Short mmCIF file of C-alpha atoms in Angstrom, two decimals:
data_model
loop_
_atom_site.label_atom_id
_atom_site.label_comp_id
_atom_site.label_asym_id
_atom_site.label_seq_id
_atom_site.Cartn_x
_atom_site.Cartn_y
_atom_site.Cartn_z
CA MET Z 1 91.24 97.14 112.13
CA ARG Z 2 91.01 100.50 113.88
CA SER Z 3 94.32 99.96 115.65
CA ILE Z 4 96.05 99.03 112.38
CA VAL Z 5 94.81 102.19 110.67
CA ARG Z 6 95.78 104.28 113.70
CA ALA Z 7 99.25 102.74 113.69
CA TRP Z 8 99.57 103.54 109.98
CA ILE Z 9 98.57 107.16 110.56
CA TRP Z 10 101.02 107.50 113.45
CA MET Z 11 103.85 106.00 111.40
CA ARG Z 12 103.16 108.47 108.58
CA THR Z 13 102.97 111.32 111.11
CA VAL Z 14 106.26 110.40 112.76
CA ALA Z 15 107.91 109.97 109.36
CA THR Z 16 106.71 113.41 108.31
CA ILE Z 17 107.90 115.07 111.52
CA VAL Z 18 111.30 113.40 111.31
CA THR Z 19 111.62 114.31 107.64
CA VAL Z 20 110.70 117.96 108.21
CA ALA Z 21 112.93 118.30 111.27
CA GLY Z 22 115.81 116.58 109.47
CA GLY Z 23 115.28 118.79 106.44
CA PHE Z 24 115.89 122.00 108.36
CA GLY Z 25 119.09 120.65 109.87
CA ALA Z 26 120.21 119.28 106.52
CA ALA Z 27 119.60 122.62 104.82
CA VAL Z 28 121.70 124.43 107.41
CA ALA Z 29 124.43 121.76 107.19
CA GLN Z 30 124.50 122.10 103.41
CA GLU Z 31 124.89 125.88 103.70
CA GLN Z 32 127.92 125.21 105.91
CA ASN Z 33 129.39 122.84 103.28
CA MET Z 34 128.95 119.83 105.53
CA PRO Z 35 127.02 117.31 103.39
CA GLY Z 36 125.43 114.59 105.41
CA ALA Z 37 126.07 116.22 108.77
CA MET Z 38 122.69 115.02 110.01
CA ASP Z 39 123.50 111.42 109.07
CA PRO Z 40 127.13 110.48 108.50
CA GLY Z 41 126.09 107.54 106.32
CA MET Z 42 124.14 109.63 103.84
CA SER Z 43 125.44 112.28 101.45
CA GLY Z 44 123.68 115.62 101.03
CA ALA Z 45 122.29 114.59 97.63
CA GLY Z 46 121.07 111.23 98.93
CA MET Z 47 119.41 112.90 101.88
CA THR Z 48 117.64 115.39 99.59
CA MET Z 49 116.45 112.62 97.29
CA GLU Z 50 115.10 110.52 100.19
CA ARG Z 51 113.38 113.56 101.73
CA GLY Z 52 111.83 114.41 98.38
CA MET Z 53 110.47 110.90 97.94
CA THR Z 54 108.79 110.98 101.37
CA MET Z 55 107.51 114.54 101.27
CA CYS Z 56 106.23 114.46 97.69
CA ARG Z 57 103.97 111.49 98.35
CA MET Z 58 101.63 113.46 100.61
CA ASP Z 59 98.84 113.23 98.04
CA GLU Z 60 98.67 109.43 98.25
CA HIS Z 61 95.70 107.86 99.99
CA ILE Z 62 93.82 111.12 100.55
CA ASP Z 63 90.45 109.48 99.99
CA GLY Z 64 91.42 106.65 102.34
CA GLN Z 65 92.44 109.12 105.05
CA LEU Z 66 89.18 111.01 104.66
CA ALA Z 67 87.09 107.83 104.66
CA TYR Z 68 88.82 106.70 107.85
CA LEU Z 69 88.21 110.04 109.57
CA GLN Z 70 84.59 110.21 108.44
CA THR Z 71 83.93 106.67 109.68
CA GLU Z 72 85.70 107.14 113.00
CA LEU Z 73 83.95 110.45 113.64
CA LYS Z 74 80.59 108.89 112.72
CA ILE Z 75 79.63 111.90 110.63
CA THR Z 76 75.83 112.15 110.46
CA GLU Z 77 73.75 113.15 107.47
CA ALA Z 78 73.15 116.57 109.05
CA GLN Z 79 76.91 117.06 109.47
CA THR Z 80 77.74 116.00 105.91
CA PRO Z 81 77.67 119.48 104.32
CA GLN Z 82 80.23 120.83 106.81
CA TRP Z 83 82.22 117.58 106.53
CA ASN Z 84 82.37 118.11 102.75
CA VAL Z 85 83.78 121.62 103.22
CA PHE Z 86 86.50 120.21 105.47
CA ALA Z 87 87.18 117.25 103.15
CA ASN Z 88 87.49 119.49 100.08
CA THR Z 89 89.93 121.79 101.89
CA PHE Z 90 91.95 118.81 103.17
CA ARG Z 91 92.10 117.26 99.68
CA ALA Z 92 93.01 120.55 97.96
CA ASP Z 93 95.73 121.27 100.51
CA LYS Z 94 97.33 117.84 100.17
CA GLU Z 95 97.19 117.96 96.37
CA LYS Z 96 98.60 121.51 96.22
CA ASN Z 97 101.50 120.64 98.50
CA ALA Z 98 102.28 117.50 96.52
CA ARG Z 99 102.23 119.38 93.20
CA LEU Z 100 104.55 122.03 94.60
CA CYS Z 101 106.88 119.40 96.00
CA LYS Z 102 107.08 117.56 92.68
CA SER Z 103 107.45 120.69 90.55
CA THR Z 104 110.56 121.78 88.69
CA GLU Z 105 110.28 125.09 90.55
CA ASN Z 106 110.80 123.22 93.82
CA GLU Z 107 113.89 121.45 92.46
CA GLN Z 108 115.29 124.82 91.36
CA ALA Z 109 114.58 126.26 94.81
CA ARG Z 110 116.40 123.35 96.47
CA SER Z 111 119.38 123.86 94.20
CA LYS Z 112 119.37 127.60 94.88
CA MET Z 113 119.16 126.98 98.63
CA MET Z 114 122.23 124.72 98.50
CA SER Z 115 124.33 127.42 96.84
CA ALA Z 116 122.90 130.38 98.79
CA SER Z 117 124.54 132.04 101.76
CA LEU Z 118 123.26 131.14 105.21
CA PRO Z 119 121.14 134.32 105.56
CA GLU Z 120 119.64 133.79 102.09
CA SER Z 121 118.97 130.16 102.89
CA LEU Z 122 117.22 131.10 106.12
CA GLY Z 123 115.11 133.60 104.19
CA MET Z 124 114.07 130.85 101.77
CA MET Z 125 113.20 128.55 104.66
CA ALA Z 126 111.13 131.35 106.23
CA ALA Z 127 109.24 131.74 102.96
CA ARG Z 128 108.49 128.02 102.90
CA LEU Z 129 107.31 128.16 106.51
CA THR Z 130 105.02 131.04 105.58
CA VAL Z 131 103.42 128.88 102.89
CA ARG Z 132 103.00 126.08 105.46
CA LEU Z 133 101.46 128.51 107.95
CA GLU Z 134 98.94 129.64 105.32
CA SER Z 135 98.11 125.98 104.72
CA LEU Z 136 97.55 125.37 108.44
CA ARG Z 137 95.35 128.45 108.69
CA ALA Z 138 93.20 127.22 105.80
CA MET Z 139 92.82 123.85 107.52
CA GLU Z 140 91.95 125.57 110.80
CA ALA Z 141 89.29 127.65 109.04
CA ALA Z 142 87.78 124.49 107.54
CA ILE Z 143 87.89 122.38 110.69
CA GLU Z 144 86.55 124.90 113.22
CA PRO Z 145 82.98 124.96 111.81
CA LEU Z 146 82.97 121.15 111.55
CA TYR Z 147 84.31 120.74 115.08
CA SER Z 148 81.66 123.12 116.43
CA ILE Z 149 78.83 120.87 115.21
CA LEU Z 150 80.33 117.60 116.45
CA SER Z 151 78.86 115.89 119.48
CA LYS Z 152 80.92 115.58 122.66
CA GLU Z 153 81.80 111.97 121.73
CA GLN Z 154 82.77 112.97 118.18
CA ARG Z 155 84.98 115.77 119.49
CA LYS Z 156 86.72 113.35 121.82
CA THR Z 157 87.38 111.03 118.88
CA ALA Z 158 88.58 113.93 116.72
CA ASP Z 159 90.94 115.02 119.49
CA GLU Z 160 92.33 111.50 119.78
CA ILE Z 161 92.87 110.71 116.11
CA MET Z 162 93.46 114.07 114.45
CA LYS Z 163 95.78 115.92 116.80
CA GLY Z 164 99.26 115.74 115.39
CA ALA Z 165 98.09 113.70 112.41
CA SER Z 166 99.83 114.25 109.12
CA GLY Z 167 98.48 117.33 107.42
CA PHE Z 168 97.37 119.17 110.54
#
């Protein structure tokens, strides 16, 4: 069961990385009026729609992800308060990002990016990266106190299953 869940997490992680990396290239290609340059078989609009479907589903299975992590880390009763701080931050971050992704404002930003000049488009991408950086910093602030109270074995498990996982 553990290997199935791990495989699922890795598949989601790889999908997220590929989607994000492809999105940057697609945005630049769209600015250069080359729809589908990242994938000759897919138009710019189709690529955006597929990316949106993958990225906007980041709020699915949050409780399942947290339950898996809590079980694998063998969080003790004494560690539960700090675990709850981490879990609440994780949940809030995933939900916030999903709401933003699904919002009309995000659709308008995508449309604006497609018609913007290359420098303007890069500025918009930088702004989005700034939001992502703030998200990562919030997660770091929540995980550091938890990590500091984990046993050596728990830290090893955390390092194995949480490094590079979706959302970190």
